[in-house]
XYZ file of C-alpha atoms in Angstrom:
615
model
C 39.628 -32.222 20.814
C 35.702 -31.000 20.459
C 34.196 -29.617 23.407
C 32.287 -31.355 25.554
C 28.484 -30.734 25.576
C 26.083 -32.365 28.708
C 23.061 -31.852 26.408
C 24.262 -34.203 24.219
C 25.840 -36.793 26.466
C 22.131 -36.591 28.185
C 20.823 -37.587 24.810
C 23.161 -39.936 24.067
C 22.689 -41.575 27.365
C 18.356 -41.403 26.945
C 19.034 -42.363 23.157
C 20.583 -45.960 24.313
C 18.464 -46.412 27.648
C 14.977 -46.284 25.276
C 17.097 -48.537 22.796
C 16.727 -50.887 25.502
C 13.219 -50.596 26.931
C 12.350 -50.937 23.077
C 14.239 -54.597 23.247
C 12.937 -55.338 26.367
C 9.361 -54.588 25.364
C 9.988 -56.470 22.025
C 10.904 -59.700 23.873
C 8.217 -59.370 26.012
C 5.603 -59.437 23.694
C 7.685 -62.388 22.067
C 8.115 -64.576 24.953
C 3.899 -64.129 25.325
C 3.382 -65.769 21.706
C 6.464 -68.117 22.291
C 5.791 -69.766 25.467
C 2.156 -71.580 23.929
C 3.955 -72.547 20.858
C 6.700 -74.459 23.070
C 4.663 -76.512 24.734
C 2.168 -77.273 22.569
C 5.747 -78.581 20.172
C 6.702 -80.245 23.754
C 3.454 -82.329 23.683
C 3.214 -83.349 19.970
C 7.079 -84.197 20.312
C 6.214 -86.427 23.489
C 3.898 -88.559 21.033
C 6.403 -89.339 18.749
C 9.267 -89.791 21.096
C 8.433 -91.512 24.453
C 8.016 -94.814 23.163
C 11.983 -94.763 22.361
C 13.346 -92.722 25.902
C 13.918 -94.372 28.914
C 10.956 -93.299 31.091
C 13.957 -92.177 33.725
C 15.240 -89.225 31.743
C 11.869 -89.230 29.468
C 9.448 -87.463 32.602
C 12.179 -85.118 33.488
C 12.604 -83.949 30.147
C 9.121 -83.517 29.617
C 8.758 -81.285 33.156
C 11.676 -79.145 31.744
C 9.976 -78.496 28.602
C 6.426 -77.966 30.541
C 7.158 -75.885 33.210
C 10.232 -74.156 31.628
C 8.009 -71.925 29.684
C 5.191 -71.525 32.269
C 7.949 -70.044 34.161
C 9.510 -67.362 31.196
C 6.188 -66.454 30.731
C 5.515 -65.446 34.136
C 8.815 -63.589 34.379
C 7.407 -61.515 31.095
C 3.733 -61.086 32.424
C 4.114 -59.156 35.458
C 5.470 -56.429 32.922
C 3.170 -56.841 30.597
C 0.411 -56.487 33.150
C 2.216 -53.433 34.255
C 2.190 -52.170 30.358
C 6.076 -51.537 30.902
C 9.009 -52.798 29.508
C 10.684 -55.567 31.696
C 13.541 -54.701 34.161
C 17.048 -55.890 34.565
C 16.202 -59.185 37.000
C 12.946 -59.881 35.052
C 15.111 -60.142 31.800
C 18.172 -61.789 33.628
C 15.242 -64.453 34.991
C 14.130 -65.078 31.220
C 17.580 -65.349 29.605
C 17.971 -68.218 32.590
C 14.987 -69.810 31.680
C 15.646 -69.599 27.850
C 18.886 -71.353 28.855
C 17.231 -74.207 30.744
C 14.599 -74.648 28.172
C 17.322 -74.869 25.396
C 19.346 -77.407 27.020
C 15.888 -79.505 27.647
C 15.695 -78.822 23.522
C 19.450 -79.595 22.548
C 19.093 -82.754 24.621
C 16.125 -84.906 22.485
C 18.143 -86.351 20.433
C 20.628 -87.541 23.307
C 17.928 -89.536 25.675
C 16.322 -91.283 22.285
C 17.542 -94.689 22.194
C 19.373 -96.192 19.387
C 15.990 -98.767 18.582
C 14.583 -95.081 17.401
C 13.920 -94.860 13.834
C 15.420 -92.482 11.485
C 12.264 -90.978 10.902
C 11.660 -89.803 14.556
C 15.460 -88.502 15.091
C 14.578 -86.194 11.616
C 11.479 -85.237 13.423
C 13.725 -83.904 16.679
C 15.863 -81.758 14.361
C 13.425 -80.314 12.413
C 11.315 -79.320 15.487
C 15.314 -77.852 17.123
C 15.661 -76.074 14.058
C 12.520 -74.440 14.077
C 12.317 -73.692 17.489
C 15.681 -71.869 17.127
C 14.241 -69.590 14.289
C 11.384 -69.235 16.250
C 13.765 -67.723 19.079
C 15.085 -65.293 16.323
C 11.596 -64.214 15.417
C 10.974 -63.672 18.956
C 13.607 -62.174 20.743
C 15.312 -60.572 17.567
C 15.896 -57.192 19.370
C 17.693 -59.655 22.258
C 20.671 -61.331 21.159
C 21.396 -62.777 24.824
C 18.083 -64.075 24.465
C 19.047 -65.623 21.147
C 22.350 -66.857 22.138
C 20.955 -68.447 25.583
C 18.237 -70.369 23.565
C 19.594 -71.627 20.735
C 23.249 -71.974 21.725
C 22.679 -75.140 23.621
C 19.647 -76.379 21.870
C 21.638 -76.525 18.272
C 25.067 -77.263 20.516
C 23.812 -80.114 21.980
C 22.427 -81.207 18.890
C 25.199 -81.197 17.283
C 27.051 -83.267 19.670
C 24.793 -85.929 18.946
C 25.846 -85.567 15.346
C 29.056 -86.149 16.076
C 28.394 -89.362 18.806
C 26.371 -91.200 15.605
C 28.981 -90.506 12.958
C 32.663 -88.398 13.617
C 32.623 -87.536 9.965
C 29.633 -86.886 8.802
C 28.143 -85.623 12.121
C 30.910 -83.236 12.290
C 30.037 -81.913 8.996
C 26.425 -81.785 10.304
C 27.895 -79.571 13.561
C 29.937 -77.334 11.296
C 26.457 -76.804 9.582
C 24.304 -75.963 12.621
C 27.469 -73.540 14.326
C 27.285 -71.675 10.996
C 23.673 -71.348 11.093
C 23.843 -70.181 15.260
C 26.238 -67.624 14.063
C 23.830 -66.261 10.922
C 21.126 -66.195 13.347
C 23.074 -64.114 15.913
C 24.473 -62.025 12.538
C 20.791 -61.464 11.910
C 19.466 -60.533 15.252
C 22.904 -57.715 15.384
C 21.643 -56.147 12.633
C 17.931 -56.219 13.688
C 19.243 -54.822 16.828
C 21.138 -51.671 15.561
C 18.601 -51.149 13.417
C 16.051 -50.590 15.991
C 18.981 -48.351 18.083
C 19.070 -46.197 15.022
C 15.247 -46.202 14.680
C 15.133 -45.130 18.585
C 18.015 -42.379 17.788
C 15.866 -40.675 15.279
C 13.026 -40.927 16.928
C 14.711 -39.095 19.824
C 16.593 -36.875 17.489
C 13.222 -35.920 15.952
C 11.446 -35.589 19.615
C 14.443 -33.056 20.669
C 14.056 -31.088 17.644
C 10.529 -30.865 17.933
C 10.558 -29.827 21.476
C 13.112 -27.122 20.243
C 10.784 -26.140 17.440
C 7.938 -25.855 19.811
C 10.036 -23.919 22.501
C 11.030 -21.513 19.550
C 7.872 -21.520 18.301
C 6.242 -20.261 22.298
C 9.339 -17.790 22.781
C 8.157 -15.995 19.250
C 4.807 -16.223 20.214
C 5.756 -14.527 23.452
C 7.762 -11.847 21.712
C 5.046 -10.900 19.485
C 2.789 -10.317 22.265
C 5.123 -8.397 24.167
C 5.675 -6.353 20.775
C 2.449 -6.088 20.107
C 1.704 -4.630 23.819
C 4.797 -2.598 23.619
C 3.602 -1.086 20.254
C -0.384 -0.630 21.489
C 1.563 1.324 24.766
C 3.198 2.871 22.659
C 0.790 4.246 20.273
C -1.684 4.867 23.354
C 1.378 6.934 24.735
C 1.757 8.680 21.577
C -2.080 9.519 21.189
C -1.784 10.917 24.692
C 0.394 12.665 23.985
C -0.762 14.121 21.229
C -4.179 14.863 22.585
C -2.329 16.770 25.124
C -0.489 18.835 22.360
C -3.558 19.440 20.798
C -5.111 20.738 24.527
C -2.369 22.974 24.279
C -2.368 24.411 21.318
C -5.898 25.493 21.792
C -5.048 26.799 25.176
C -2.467 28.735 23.332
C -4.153 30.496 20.441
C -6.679 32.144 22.569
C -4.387 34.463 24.131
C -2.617 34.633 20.742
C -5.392 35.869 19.278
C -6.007 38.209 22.462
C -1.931 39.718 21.561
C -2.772 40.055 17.364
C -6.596 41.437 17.688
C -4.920 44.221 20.237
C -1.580 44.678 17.935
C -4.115 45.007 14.879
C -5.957 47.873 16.799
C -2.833 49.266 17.946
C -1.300 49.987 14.093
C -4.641 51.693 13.573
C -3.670 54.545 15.885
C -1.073 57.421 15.251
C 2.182 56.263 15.705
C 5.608 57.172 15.558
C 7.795 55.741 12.765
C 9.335 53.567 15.335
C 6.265 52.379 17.117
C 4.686 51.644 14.131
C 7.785 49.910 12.953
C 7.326 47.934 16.355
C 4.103 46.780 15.770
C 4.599 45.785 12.097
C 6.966 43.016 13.872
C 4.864 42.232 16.268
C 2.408 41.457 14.006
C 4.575 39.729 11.977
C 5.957 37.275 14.715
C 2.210 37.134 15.845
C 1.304 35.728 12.667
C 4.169 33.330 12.321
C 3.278 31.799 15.683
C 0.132 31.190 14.776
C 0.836 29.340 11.770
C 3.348 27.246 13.678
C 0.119 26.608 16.232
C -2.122 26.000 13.506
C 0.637 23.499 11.943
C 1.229 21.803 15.267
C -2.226 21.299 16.107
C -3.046 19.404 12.657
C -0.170 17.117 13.930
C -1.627 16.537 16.762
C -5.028 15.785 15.303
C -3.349 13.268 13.480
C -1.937 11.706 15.644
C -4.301 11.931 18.122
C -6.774 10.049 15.839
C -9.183 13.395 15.735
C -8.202 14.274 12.509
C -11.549 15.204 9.784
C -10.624 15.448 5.874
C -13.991 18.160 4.706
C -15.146 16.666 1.196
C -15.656 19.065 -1.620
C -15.764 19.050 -5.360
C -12.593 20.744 -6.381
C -10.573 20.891 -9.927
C -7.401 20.964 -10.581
C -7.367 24.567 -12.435
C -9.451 25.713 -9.202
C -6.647 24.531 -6.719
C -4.254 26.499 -9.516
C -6.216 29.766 -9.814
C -6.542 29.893 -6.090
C -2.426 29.049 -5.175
C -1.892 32.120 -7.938
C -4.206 34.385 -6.152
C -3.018 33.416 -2.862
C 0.911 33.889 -3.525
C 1.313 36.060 -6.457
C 1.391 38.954 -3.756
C 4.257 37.274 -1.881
C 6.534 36.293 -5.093
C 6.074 40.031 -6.569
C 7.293 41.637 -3.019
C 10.434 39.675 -3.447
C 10.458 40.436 -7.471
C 10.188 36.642 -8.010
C 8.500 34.810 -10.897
C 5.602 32.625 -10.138
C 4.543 30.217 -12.613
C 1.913 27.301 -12.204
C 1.566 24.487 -14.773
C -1.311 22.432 -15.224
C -0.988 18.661 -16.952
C -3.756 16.119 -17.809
C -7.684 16.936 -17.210
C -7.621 20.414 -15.248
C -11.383 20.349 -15.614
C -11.853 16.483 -13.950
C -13.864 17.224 -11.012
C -12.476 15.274 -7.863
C -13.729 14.612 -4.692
C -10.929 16.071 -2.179
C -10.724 18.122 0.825
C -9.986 21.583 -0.995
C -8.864 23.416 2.616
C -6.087 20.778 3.286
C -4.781 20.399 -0.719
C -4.121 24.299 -0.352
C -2.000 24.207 2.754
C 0.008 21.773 1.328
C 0.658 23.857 -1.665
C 0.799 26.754 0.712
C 3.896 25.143 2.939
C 5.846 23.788 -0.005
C 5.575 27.102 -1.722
C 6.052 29.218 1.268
C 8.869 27.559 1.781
C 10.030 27.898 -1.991
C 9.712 31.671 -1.608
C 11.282 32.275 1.833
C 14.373 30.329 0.862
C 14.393 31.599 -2.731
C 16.543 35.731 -3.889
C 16.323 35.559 -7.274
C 14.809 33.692 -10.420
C 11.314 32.123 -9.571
C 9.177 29.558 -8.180
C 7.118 27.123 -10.696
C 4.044 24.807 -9.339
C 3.298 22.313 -11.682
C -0.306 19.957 -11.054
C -0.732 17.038 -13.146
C -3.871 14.641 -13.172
C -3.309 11.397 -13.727
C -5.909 9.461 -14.219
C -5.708 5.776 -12.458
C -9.153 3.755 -13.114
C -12.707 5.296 -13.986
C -13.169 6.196 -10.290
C -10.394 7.790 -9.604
C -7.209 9.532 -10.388
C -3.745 10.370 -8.890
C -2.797 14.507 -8.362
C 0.720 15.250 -8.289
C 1.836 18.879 -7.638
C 5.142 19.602 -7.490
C 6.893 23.178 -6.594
C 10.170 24.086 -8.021
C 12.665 26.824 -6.928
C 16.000 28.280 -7.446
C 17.105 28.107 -4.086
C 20.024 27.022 -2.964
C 19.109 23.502 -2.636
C 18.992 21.530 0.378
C 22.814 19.860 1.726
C 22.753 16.274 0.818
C 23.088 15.037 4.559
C 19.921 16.761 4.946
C 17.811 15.302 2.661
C 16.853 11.887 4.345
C 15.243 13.741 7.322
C 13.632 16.922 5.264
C 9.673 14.941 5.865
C 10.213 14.009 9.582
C 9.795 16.589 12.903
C 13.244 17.415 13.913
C 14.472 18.739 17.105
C 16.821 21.017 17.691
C 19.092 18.964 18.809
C 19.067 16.501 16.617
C 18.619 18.665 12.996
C 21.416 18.747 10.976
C 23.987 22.322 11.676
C 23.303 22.877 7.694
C 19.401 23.418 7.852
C 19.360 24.442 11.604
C 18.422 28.192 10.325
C 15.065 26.682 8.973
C 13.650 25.646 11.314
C 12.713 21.714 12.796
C 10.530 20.564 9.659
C 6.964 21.097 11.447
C 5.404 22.063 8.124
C 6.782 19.494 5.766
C 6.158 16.469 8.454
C 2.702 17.727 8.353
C 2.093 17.408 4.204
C 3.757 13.715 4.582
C 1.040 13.058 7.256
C -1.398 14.583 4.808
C -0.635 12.876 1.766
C -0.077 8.833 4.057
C -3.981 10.580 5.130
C -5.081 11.053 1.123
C -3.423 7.213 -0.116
C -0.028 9.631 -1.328
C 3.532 10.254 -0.800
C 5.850 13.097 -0.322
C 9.483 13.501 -1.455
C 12.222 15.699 -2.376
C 14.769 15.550 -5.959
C 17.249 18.049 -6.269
C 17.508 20.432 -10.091
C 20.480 18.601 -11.810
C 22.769 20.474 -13.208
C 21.367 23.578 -11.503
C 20.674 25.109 -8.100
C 17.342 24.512 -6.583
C 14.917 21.684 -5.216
C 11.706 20.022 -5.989
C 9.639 19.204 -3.801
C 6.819 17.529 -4.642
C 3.232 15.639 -2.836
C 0.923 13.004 -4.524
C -2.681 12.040 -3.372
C -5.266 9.551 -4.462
C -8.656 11.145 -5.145
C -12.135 9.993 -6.064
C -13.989 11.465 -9.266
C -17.223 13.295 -8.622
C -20.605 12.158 -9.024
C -24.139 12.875 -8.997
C -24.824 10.021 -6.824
C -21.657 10.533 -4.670
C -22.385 9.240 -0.702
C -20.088 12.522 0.356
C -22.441 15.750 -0.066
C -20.470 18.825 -0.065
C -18.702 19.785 3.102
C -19.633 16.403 4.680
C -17.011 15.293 7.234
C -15.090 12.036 6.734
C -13.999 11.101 10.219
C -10.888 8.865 10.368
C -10.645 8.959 13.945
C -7.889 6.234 14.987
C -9.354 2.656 15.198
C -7.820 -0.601 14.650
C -8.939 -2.708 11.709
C -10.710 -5.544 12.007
C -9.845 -8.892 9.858
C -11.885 -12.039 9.936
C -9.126 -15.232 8.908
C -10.869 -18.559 7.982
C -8.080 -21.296 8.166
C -7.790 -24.341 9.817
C -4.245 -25.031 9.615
C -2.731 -23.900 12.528
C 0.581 -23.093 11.041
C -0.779 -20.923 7.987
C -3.092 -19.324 10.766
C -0.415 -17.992 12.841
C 1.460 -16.491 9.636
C -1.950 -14.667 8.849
C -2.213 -13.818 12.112
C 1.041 -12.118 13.180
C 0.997 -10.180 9.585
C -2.335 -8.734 10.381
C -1.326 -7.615 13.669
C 1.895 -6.074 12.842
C -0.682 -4.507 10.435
C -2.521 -2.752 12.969
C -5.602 -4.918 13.022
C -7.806 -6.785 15.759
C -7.810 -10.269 14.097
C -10.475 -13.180 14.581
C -9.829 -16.847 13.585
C -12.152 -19.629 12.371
C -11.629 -22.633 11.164
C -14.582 -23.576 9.395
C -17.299 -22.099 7.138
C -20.069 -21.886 10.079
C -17.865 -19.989 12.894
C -17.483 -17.689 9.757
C -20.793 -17.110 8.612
C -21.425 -16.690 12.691
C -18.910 -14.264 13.099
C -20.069 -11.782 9.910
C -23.443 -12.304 11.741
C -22.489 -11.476 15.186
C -20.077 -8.210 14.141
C -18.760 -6.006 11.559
C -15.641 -6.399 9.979
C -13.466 -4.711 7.632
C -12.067 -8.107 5.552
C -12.386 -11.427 6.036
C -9.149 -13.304 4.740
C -9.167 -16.943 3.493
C -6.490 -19.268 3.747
C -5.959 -22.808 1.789
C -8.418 -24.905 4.387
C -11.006 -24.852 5.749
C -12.530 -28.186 8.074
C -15.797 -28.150 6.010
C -15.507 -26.176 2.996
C -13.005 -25.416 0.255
C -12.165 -21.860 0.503
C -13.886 -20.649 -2.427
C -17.308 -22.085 -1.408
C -16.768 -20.175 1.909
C -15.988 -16.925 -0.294
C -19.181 -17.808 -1.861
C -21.452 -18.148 1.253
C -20.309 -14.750 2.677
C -21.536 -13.268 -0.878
C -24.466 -15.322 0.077
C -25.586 -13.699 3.056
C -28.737 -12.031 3.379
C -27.334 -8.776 4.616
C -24.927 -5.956 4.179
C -22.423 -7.932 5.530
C -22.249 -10.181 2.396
C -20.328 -6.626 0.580
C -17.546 -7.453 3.304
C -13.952 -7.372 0.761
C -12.627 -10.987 0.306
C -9.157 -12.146 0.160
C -8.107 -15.431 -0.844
C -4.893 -17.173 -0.871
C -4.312 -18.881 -4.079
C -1.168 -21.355 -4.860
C 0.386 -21.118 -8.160
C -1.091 -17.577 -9.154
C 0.695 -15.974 -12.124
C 0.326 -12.816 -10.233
C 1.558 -12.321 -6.571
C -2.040 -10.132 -6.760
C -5.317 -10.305 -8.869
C -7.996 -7.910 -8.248
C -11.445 -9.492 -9.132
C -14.621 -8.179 -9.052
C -16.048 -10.802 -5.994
C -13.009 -11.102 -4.503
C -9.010 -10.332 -4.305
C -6.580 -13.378 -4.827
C -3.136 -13.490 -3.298
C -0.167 -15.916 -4.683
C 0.705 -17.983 -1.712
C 2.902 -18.770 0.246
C 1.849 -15.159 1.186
C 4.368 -12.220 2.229
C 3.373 -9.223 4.180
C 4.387 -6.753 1.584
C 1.328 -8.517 -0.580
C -0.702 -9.191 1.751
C -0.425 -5.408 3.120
C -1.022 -4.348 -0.689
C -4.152 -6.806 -1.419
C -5.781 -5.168 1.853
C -5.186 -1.797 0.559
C -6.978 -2.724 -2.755
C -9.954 -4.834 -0.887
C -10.134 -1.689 0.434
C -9.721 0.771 -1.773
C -13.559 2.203 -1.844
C -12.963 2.817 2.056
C -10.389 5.474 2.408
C -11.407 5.241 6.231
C -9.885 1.895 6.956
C -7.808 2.426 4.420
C -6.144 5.269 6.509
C -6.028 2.987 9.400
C -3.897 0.173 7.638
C -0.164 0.802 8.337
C 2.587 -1.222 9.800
C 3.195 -1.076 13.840
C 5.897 -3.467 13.967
């Protein structure tokens, strides 16, 4: 036995009461169309009949058929007038009246006399007949309707049949009982056709107020994500600004200990002392570089974070890693090797300071965790389009590898809690998170493969960088700010559904989003503000799309070099970069649409920078 569920039973019980009010209503407006067209019948019937009834049951009939109406359309008007269905007694009134009116019907051909031609008694039946098909018309979502009309209107004429002639007549009732019961047959059917058309309509109601109750709760959820994630981040930026605070509050006197440790091995001292101050100097310097480390963190994720823009080659980042380490890998009789691949000589627009600490904590770290064999950097330039190529540098070691339950978590900061027992003795990962901030800073990636068939690791970075130019907008040691700043994306889309897709994928992207839904409030908008993209949907209540792409190119100022995206259905591609514009395959997923922003963008490594995932 299934359970049992109130929801539906209330359904089921609203599904058959609107059934109802839809039969009601249905009659209603019948009985308003049928009431004329009985009397006028009544009248033109009078014509041809009253010279052959007896004027004693002639005037009474006529009053039935006269007033009978006038009455069943009053007991429908008051509804009407009300623009209701009809209640219980104001239907139980009509079905009366129906009755009465019927009988008056089913009773013509009884009160005509027997001098009454043939002629006038086919007359009578043809007008019964049609008046009972009128009925069916009329009150076809009724059957009690039905049933009280032309049960005794084709039942009493059919008892005439049988008072001219038992045989024939009876075949003539047989005739007139089967055509009641087709009629009733008929108006069934009509009937449980319009209960089915009310349950779906219901049905389809309930599941749209489910959709729309869904559709709210999401919307609620992504707000409250989205405010969890921008309290979040502003917690985290806090945070981190406070770190930062710190960490310049804590170098000074750093520097203050080293600067008088520095003087102090200059003076005559004892083995021992001197041995002393060698360590202190040592630990000095080690603290510092964990400072240093943890205040470029904190830049970063403080939003304060500047990449300085110089020319720089490959074989110049090489020459200067050799000069810079050679020192360290011959004082642990280690062999240092550095590679160079692809154009050494390709002059690249790159922040030459920041490049070398990366190369400076992956190979410190090769060294320090390295006894015997060597350490290999390898740099190759790759070159990606005519503006720009992709740096690799990997450092290789013979170390004793990393544990493979450690590997996941090398490239994120570790407590000490929480860092696996077989790296513990390395320390929490400071450095490493910091060149995976870096290179996510520089368009790159970081990651870690282990020497098959051999001890060691390789860790390796890759970064995105422009080529130099003459006419380059970055002079040397200009400062590219990518202080922390939301994105903003202007959407032009008119369909509401398609706009909140685009919507919650931009936010989720980190980006303030604004929404038109026509090519005006978008040519306003670029007018009124800067923005970083403007994203086009399939419509737009004016313009196709592509027109509207073409008006923003259209617009007499910079803001007409704004990137444009445009959904396109059907693309071979799920992403075409053109020169005007970028096209994305729809229907759109956030992976593409996340990777056709990062192309629009690509000339902008500021936004660019800013264009991540927050949820």
């Amino acid at each position: 036995m299934g359970q049992f569920n109130p929801a539906d039973d209330i359904q089921t019980h609203d599904t058959a009461h609107r059934a109802r009010q839809a039969q009601y209503e249905l009659v209603s407006k019948g009985a308003l169309r049928a009431v004329p067209l009985n009397i006028v019948n009544a009248l033109l019937l009078t014509a041809i009949i009253h010279p052959y009834v007896p004027p004693v049951l002639f005037w009474p009939w006529l009053a039935v058929l006269c007033i009978g109406p006038v009455m069943r359309f009053s007991a429908m008007l008051r509804a009407r007038k009300a623009d209701r269905p009809p209640n219980d007694t104001e239907m139980y009134l009509y079905i009366a009246l129906s009755a009465l009116v019927g009988v008056a019907w089913g009773a013509t051909p009884l009160i005509l006399s027997n001098a009454a031609p043939a002629l006038v008694a086919q007359i009578v039946g043809l007008v019964i007949a049609g008046m009972a098909a009128g009925a069916v018309l009329t009150s076809a979502g009724e059957r009690r309707v039905i049933l009280s009309y032309a049960g005794p209107a084709l039942g009493l004429w059919a008892v005439s049949l049988i008072h001219v002639d038992p045989v024939i007549g009876g075949f003539g009732a047989m005739m007139l009982l089967g055509f009641l019961s087709g009629i009733t047959m008929l108006a069934k059917t009509y009937a449980e056709t319009l209960k089915e058309s009310v349950a779906a309509t219901v049905a389809l109601e309930s599941a749209n107020k489910k959709t729309l109750e869904q559709a709210a709760a999401l919307a609620r959820l992504a707000e409250h994500n989205d405010q969890a994630a921008r309290k979040a981040e502003e917690t985290a930026r806090a945070s981190a600004v406070m770190l930062a605070n710190m960490g310049h509050e804590l170098r000074s006197p750093l520097n203050g200990v080293l600067g008088m440790a520095q003087l102090l091995d200059k003076t005559a001292l004892t083995d021992e002392q001197s041995l002393m101050v060698s360590r202190l100097l040592e630990s000095g310097g080690t603290l510092e570089s964990l400072i240093n480390t943890v205040l470029e963190v904190s830049r970063i994720d403080a939003g304060r974070m500047e990449l300085v823009v110089e020319d720089l080659t490959p074989s110049d980042l090489a020459d200067r890693l050799r000069r810079e380490h050679t020192p360290h890998a011959l004082a642990k009789k280690l062999d240092l090797q550095i590679e160079l691949t692809g154009d050494a000589e390709r002059t690249l627009r790159a922040d030459g300071g920041r490049l070398l600490h990366m190369c400076r904590i992956l190979t410190g770290n090769a060294l320090r965790f390295t006894e015997s064999g060597g350490v290999t950097i390898r740099l190759h330039l790759d070159e990606t389009s005519n503006a720009s190529s992709s740096l690799r540098i990997e450092v290789h070691d013979t170390g004793s590898g990393v544990p493979e339950s450690s590997r996941d978590q090398l490239f994120n900061a570790m407590g000490r809690d929480t860092i696996d027992e077989n790296i513990k003795q390395s320390g929490t990962g400071l450095g490493l998170h910091l060149v995976r901030k870096l290179a996510e800073m520089m368009h790159g990636d970081v990651g870690y493969a282990p020497v098959e068939g051999e001890t060691g690791s390789v860790f390796w970075f890759e970064v995105k960088l422009r080529h130099s130019a003459k006419a380059d907008r970055f002079a040397d040691g200009e400062q590219m700010s990518v202080s922390s700043r939301r994105l903003r994306i202007l959407v032009g889309e008119s369909e509401p559904a398609l706009r909140s897709v685009l919507l919650g994928y931009l936010k989720s992207f980190n980006c303030v989003v604004t929404c038109s839904s026509n090519s005006a409030e978008l040519v306003d908008a670029l007018g009124a503000s800067a923005y970083d993209a403007v994203v086009l949907g399939h419509e737009l209540s004016d313009v196709e799309p592509e027109d509207a792409a073409a008006d923003v190119r259209a617009l007499p100022s910079t803001a007409a070099m704004t990137p444009v995206l445009r959904l396109v259905e059907g693309l071979d591609t799920p992403l075409r970069v053109n020169a005007m514009e970028t096209l994305i395959r729809s229907p759109v997923s956030a992976e593409v649409l996340m990777e056709g922003l990062k192309q629009a963008l690509a000339n902008d490594p500021i936004a660019n920078a800013q264009l991540y995932r927050i949820a």
